[in-house]
């Protein structure tokens, strides 16, 4: 009698353990790759101009380079 009660108790304790098993090792998923582009009109832009003198035969002064750039 003790043996039957002990086996029933062990069987009842084992039921919750079996309820915790995972159905699938890797669940289903969808992999998506995408790309989007949007053209915009800029409100502001920045311009940087650097003028320097070179040490060569056709040397131009900074002043003449500035005049040529403005004209």
JSON list of C-alpha atoms in Angstrom, two decimals:
[
{"chain": "A", "resi": 1, "resn": "UNK", "atom": "CA", "xyz": [0.00, 0.00, 0.00]},
{"chain": "A", "resi": 2, "resn": "UNK", "atom": "CA", "xyz": [2.82, 2.40, 0.85]},
{"chain": "A", "resi": 3, "resn": "UNK", "atom": "CA", "xyz": [4.43, 1.62, -2.47]},
{"chain": "A", "resi": 4, "resn": "UNK", "atom": "CA", "xyz": [1.27, 2.56, -4.45]},
{"chain": "A", "resi": 5, "resn": "UNK", "atom": "CA", "xyz": [0.84, 5.82, -2.53]},
{"chain": "A", "resi": 6, "resn": "UNK", "atom": "CA", "xyz": [4.51, 6.67, -3.06]},
{"chain": "A", "resi": 7, "resn": "UNK", "atom": "CA", "xyz": [4.29, 5.96, -6.81]},
{"chain": "A", "resi": 8, "resn": "UNK", "atom": "CA", "xyz": [1.09, 8.05, -7.07]},
{"chain": "A", "resi": 9, "resn": "UNK", "atom": "CA", "xyz": [2.76, 10.94, -5.23]},
{"chain": "A", "resi": 10, "resn": "UNK", "atom": "CA", "xyz": [5.81, 10.81, -7.53]},
{"chain": "A", "resi": 11, "resn": "UNK", "atom": "CA", "xyz": [3.54, 10.69, -10.60]},
{"chain": "A", "resi": 12, "resn": "UNK", "atom": "CA", "xyz": [1.55, 13.71, -9.39]},
{"chain": "A", "resi": 13, "resn": "UNK", "atom": "CA", "xyz": [4.77, 15.65, -8.73]},
{"chain": "A", "resi": 14, "resn": "UNK", "atom": "CA", "xyz": [6.06, 14.86, -12.23]},
{"chain": "A", "resi": 15, "resn": "UNK", "atom": "CA", "xyz": [2.99, 16.27, -14.03]},
{"chain": "A", "resi": 16, "resn": "UNK", "atom": "CA", "xyz": [3.90, 19.98, -13.56]},
{"chain": "A", "resi": 17, "resn": "UNK", "atom": "CA", "xyz": [7.41, 19.29, -14.88]},
{"chain": "A", "resi": 18, "resn": "UNK", "atom": "CA", "xyz": [5.99, 17.91, -18.14]},
{"chain": "A", "resi": 19, "resn": "UNK", "atom": "CA", "xyz": [3.79, 21.01, -18.53]},
{"chain": "A", "resi": 20, "resn": "UNK", "atom": "CA", "xyz": [6.88, 23.25, -18.85]},
{"chain": "A", "resi": 21, "resn": "UNK", "atom": "CA", "xyz": [8.25, 21.75, -22.07]},
{"chain": "A", "resi": 22, "resn": "UNK", "atom": "CA", "xyz": [8.76, 24.09, -25.02]},
{"chain": "A", "resi": 23, "resn": "UNK", "atom": "CA", "xyz": [6.77, 23.26, -28.16]},
{"chain": "A", "resi": 24, "resn": "UNK", "atom": "CA", "xyz": [9.42, 24.34, -30.70]},
{"chain": "A", "resi": 25, "resn": "UNK", "atom": "CA", "xyz": [13.14, 24.85, -30.25]},
{"chain": "A", "resi": 26, "resn": "UNK", "atom": "CA", "xyz": [13.16, 27.72, -32.80]},
{"chain": "A", "resi": 27, "resn": "UNK", "atom": "CA", "xyz": [9.88, 29.63, -33.15]},
{"chain": "A", "resi": 28, "resn": "UNK", "atom": "CA", "xyz": [8.85, 30.82, -36.61]},
{"chain": "A", "resi": 29, "resn": "UNK", "atom": "CA", "xyz": [10.01, 34.26, -37.65]},
{"chain": "A", "resi": 30, "resn": "UNK", "atom": "CA", "xyz": [10.05, 36.50, -40.69]},
{"chain": "A", "resi": 31, "resn": "UNK", "atom": "CA", "xyz": [13.23, 38.26, -41.78]},
{"chain": "A", "resi": 32, "resn": "UNK", "atom": "CA", "xyz": [12.74, 41.50, -43.71]},
{"chain": "A", "resi": 33, "resn": "UNK", "atom": "CA", "xyz": [15.34, 43.69, -45.42]},
{"chain": "A", "resi": 34, "resn": "UNK", "atom": "CA", "xyz": [14.41, 47.11, -46.76]},
{"chain": "A", "resi": 35, "resn": "UNK", "atom": "CA", "xyz": [15.71, 50.43, -47.95]},
{"chain": "A", "resi": 36, "resn": "UNK", "atom": "CA", "xyz": [14.06, 53.83, -48.38]},
{"chain": "A", "resi": 37, "resn": "UNK", "atom": "CA", "xyz": [15.18, 57.06, -49.95]},
{"chain": "A", "resi": 38, "resn": "UNK", "atom": "CA", "xyz": [13.67, 60.51, -49.74]},
{"chain": "A", "resi": 39, "resn": "UNK", "atom": "CA", "xyz": [14.75, 63.61, -51.62]},
{"chain": "A", "resi": 40, "resn": "UNK", "atom": "CA", "xyz": [14.70, 66.85, -49.67]},
{"chain": "A", "resi": 41, "resn": "UNK", "atom": "CA", "xyz": [15.40, 70.48, -50.46]},
{"chain": "A", "resi": 42, "resn": "UNK", "atom": "CA", "xyz": [18.00, 71.88, -48.02]},
{"chain": "A", "resi": 43, "resn": "UNK", "atom": "CA", "xyz": [17.13, 75.04, -46.10]},
{"chain": "A", "resi": 44, "resn": "UNK", "atom": "CA", "xyz": [20.76, 76.03, -45.55]},
{"chain": "A", "resi": 45, "resn": "UNK", "atom": "CA", "xyz": [24.14, 75.02, -46.87]},
{"chain": "A", "resi": 46, "resn": "UNK", "atom": "CA", "xyz": [27.64, 75.99, -45.85]},
{"chain": "A", "resi": 47, "resn": "UNK", "atom": "CA", "xyz": [30.46, 76.84, -48.25]},
{"chain": "A", "resi": 48, "resn": "UNK", "atom": "CA", "xyz": [34.09, 77.21, -47.29]},
{"chain": "A", "resi": 49, "resn": "UNK", "atom": "CA", "xyz": [36.63, 78.75, -49.71]},
{"chain": "A", "resi": 50, "resn": "UNK", "atom": "CA", "xyz": [40.35, 78.69, -48.96]},
{"chain": "A", "resi": 51, "resn": "UNK", "atom": "CA", "xyz": [42.79, 80.78, -51.00]},
{"chain": "A", "resi": 52, "resn": "UNK", "atom": "CA", "xyz": [46.55, 80.47, -50.57]},
{"chain": "A", "resi": 53, "resn": "UNK", "atom": "CA", "xyz": [49.69, 81.49, -52.44]},
{"chain": "A", "resi": 54, "resn": "UNK", "atom": "CA", "xyz": [51.90, 78.91, -54.08]},
{"chain": "A", "resi": 55, "resn": "UNK", "atom": "CA", "xyz": [55.65, 79.17, -54.48]},
{"chain": "A", "resi": 56, "resn": "UNK", "atom": "CA", "xyz": [55.98, 78.40, -58.18]},
{"chain": "A", "resi": 57, "resn": "UNK", "atom": "CA", "xyz": [56.68, 80.13, -61.50]},
{"chain": "A", "resi": 58, "resn": "UNK", "atom": "CA", "xyz": [53.04, 80.97, -62.27]},
{"chain": "A", "resi": 59, "resn": "UNK", "atom": "CA", "xyz": [52.56, 82.51, -58.84]},
{"chain": "A", "resi": 60, "resn": "UNK", "atom": "CA", "xyz": [49.30, 84.42, -58.30]},
{"chain": "A", "resi": 61, "resn": "UNK", "atom": "CA", "xyz": [48.78, 86.79, -55.39]},
{"chain": "A", "resi": 62, "resn": "UNK", "atom": "CA", "xyz": [45.91, 86.32, -52.98]},
{"chain": "A", "resi": 63, "resn": "UNK", "atom": "CA", "xyz": [44.41, 89.65, -54.05]},
{"chain": "A", "resi": 64, "resn": "UNK", "atom": "CA", "xyz": [44.29, 88.66, -57.73]},
{"chain": "A", "resi": 65, "resn": "UNK", "atom": "CA", "xyz": [42.74, 85.29, -56.82]},
{"chain": "A", "resi": 66, "resn": "UNK", "atom": "CA", "xyz": [40.04, 87.09, -54.81]},
{"chain": "A", "resi": 67, "resn": "UNK", "atom": "CA", "xyz": [39.30, 89.43, -57.72]},
{"chain": "A", "resi": 68, "resn": "UNK", "atom": "CA", "xyz": [39.03, 86.48, -60.12]},
{"chain": "A", "resi": 69, "resn": "UNK", "atom": "CA", "xyz": [36.73, 84.64, -57.75]},
{"chain": "A", "resi": 70, "resn": "UNK", "atom": "CA", "xyz": [34.33, 87.58, -57.31]},
{"chain": "A", "resi": 71, "resn": "UNK", "atom": "CA", "xyz": [34.25, 88.47, -61.01]}
]
